[in-house]
Amino acid sequence: MAGRTVRVRGLPAELPPDRVADKLTIHFLRSRNGGGDIAEVRVLPGPPPCGLVTFEAPEVAQRILKLKDHVLAIGGMQYPLEVTLHTEELSPDEVPRG
């Protein structure tokens, strides 16, 4: 999963997480937004809420990160998004042993 997940901030806290997840999916599937095939979308409760979008391919995540102006349009409102690379933090129990 390394390099395929982006963290999204700036999500509307007043909307249900499943609706926000649907809107994030639509936004990041669109090629004009740099998007592509998505493996998973999760909205984490806040405050403030944030989203994790995992793409099928790391190249898509890199394209998303290069585009600076992501705006989520929901119900006539515009929500500017901050998109950063998500780096997973493993707990000591999850560290692979080699």
CSV table of C-alpha atoms in Angstrom, one decimal:
chain,number,residue,atom,x,y,z
A,1,MET,CA,0.0,0.0,0.0
A,2,ALA,CA,3.0,2.3,0.3
A,3,GLY,CA,2.7,5.4,-1.9
A,4,ARG,CA,-0.9,4.7,-2.9
A,5,THR,CA,-2.8,6.5,-0.2
A,6,VAL,CA,-3.4,10.2,0.2
A,7,ARG,CA,-4.8,12.0,3.3
A,8,VAL,CA,-7.5,14.6,2.5
A,9,ARG,CA,-8.2,17.5,4.9
A,10,GLY,CA,-10.8,20.2,4.6
A,11,LEU,CA,-13.9,18.0,4.6
A,12,PRO,CA,-17.3,19.3,5.7
A,13,ALA,CA,-17.9,18.1,9.3
A,14,GLU,CA,-21.6,18.8,9.0
A,15,LEU,CA,-22.3,16.0,6.4
A,16,PRO,CA,-22.6,12.3,7.0
A,17,PRO,CA,-19.3,10.4,6.5
A,18,ASP,CA,-20.8,8.1,3.9
A,19,ARG,CA,-21.9,11.0,1.7
A,20,VAL,CA,-18.5,12.7,2.0
A,21,ALA,CA,-16.9,9.3,1.0
A,22,ASP,CA,-19.1,9.1,-2.0
A,23,LYS,CA,-18.2,12.7,-3.1
A,24,LEU,CA,-14.5,12.0,-2.5
A,25,THR,CA,-14.8,8.8,-4.7
A,26,ILE,CA,-16.4,10.8,-7.5
A,27,HIS,CA,-13.8,13.6,-7.3
A,28,PHE,CA,-10.8,11.3,-7.3
A,29,LEU,CA,-12.0,9.0,-10.0
A,30,ARG,CA,-12.2,11.9,-12.5
A,31,SER,CA,-9.2,12.1,-14.8
A,32,ARG,CA,-9.5,15.9,-15.0
A,33,ASN,CA,-8.7,15.9,-11.2
A,34,GLY,CA,-5.7,13.6,-11.8
A,35,GLY,CA,-7.6,10.7,-10.5
A,36,GLY,CA,-7.9,7.1,-11.4
A,37,ASP,CA,-9.0,3.7,-10.1
A,38,ILE,CA,-9.6,3.7,-6.3
A,39,ALA,CA,-9.1,0.7,-4.0
A,40,GLU,CA,-10.6,2.3,-0.9
A,41,VAL,CA,-12.0,5.5,0.5
A,42,ARG,CA,-12.3,6.0,4.3
A,43,VAL,CA,-13.6,9.1,6.2
A,44,LEU,CA,-12.2,9.3,9.7
A,45,PRO,CA,-14.2,11.2,12.3
A,46,GLY,CA,-12.8,14.5,13.5
A,47,PRO,CA,-12.7,17.0,14.7
A,48,PRO,CA,-11.8,17.9,12.0
A,49,PRO,CA,-12.7,14.9,9.9
A,50,CYS,CA,-10.2,13.7,7.3
A,51,GLY,CA,-10.3,11.2,4.5
A,52,LEU,CA,-7.9,8.4,3.3
A,53,VAL,CA,-8.1,7.6,-0.4
A,54,THR,CA,-6.1,4.6,-1.6
A,55,PHE,CA,-5.6,4.2,-5.3
A,56,GLU,CA,-5.0,1.0,-7.3
A,57,ALA,CA,-1.7,2.4,-8.6
A,58,PRO,CA,0.9,4.7,-6.9
A,59,GLU,CA,1.2,6.8,-10.1
A,60,VAL,CA,-2.4,8.0,-9.5
A,61,ALA,CA,-1.6,9.2,-6.0
A,62,GLN,CA,1.5,11.0,-7.3
A,63,ARG,CA,-0.7,12.8,-10.0
A,64,ILE,CA,-3.2,13.8,-7.3
A,65,LEU,CA,-0.4,15.2,-5.1
A,66,LYS,CA,1.0,17.3,-8.0
A,67,LEU,CA,-2.4,19.1,-8.6
A,68,LYS,CA,-2.7,21.7,-5.9
A,69,ASP,CA,-6.2,23.0,-6.3
A,70,HIS,CA,-8.6,20.3,-5.2
A,71,VAL,CA,-12.1,21.6,-4.4
A,72,LEU,CA,-15.0,19.4,-3.4
A,73,ALA,CA,-18.4,20.6,-4.5
A,74,ILE,CA,-21.3,19.4,-2.4
A,75,GLY,CA,-24.8,20.9,-2.5
A,76,GLY,CA,-23.7,24.2,-3.9
A,77,MET,CA,-20.9,24.6,-1.4
A,78,GLN,CA,-17.2,24.6,-2.3
A,79,TYR,CA,-14.7,22.9,0.1
A,80,PRO,CA,-11.0,23.5,-0.7
A,81,LEU,CA,-9.1,20.3,0.1
A,82,GLU,CA,-5.6,19.8,1.4
A,83,VAL,CA,-4.1,16.6,0.0
A,84,THR,CA,-0.9,15.1,1.3
A,85,LEU,CA,0.8,11.7,1.1
A,86,HIS,CA,-0.4,9.4,3.9
A,87,THR,CA,2.4,7.6,5.6
A,88,GLU,CA,1.2,4.6,7.6
A,89,GLU,CA,2.5,4.4,11.2
A,90,LEU,CA,2.9,0.8,12.3
A,91,SER,CA,2.5,-0.1,15.9
A,92,PRO,CA,5.2,-2.4,17.3
A,93,ASP,CA,2.9,-5.3,17.0
A,94,GLU,CA,2.5,-4.8,13.3
A,95,VAL,CA,6.2,-4.5,12.4
A,96,PRO,CA,7.1,-7.3,10.0
A,97,ARG,CA,9.7,-9.6,11.3
A,98,GLY,CA,12.3,-10.7,8.9
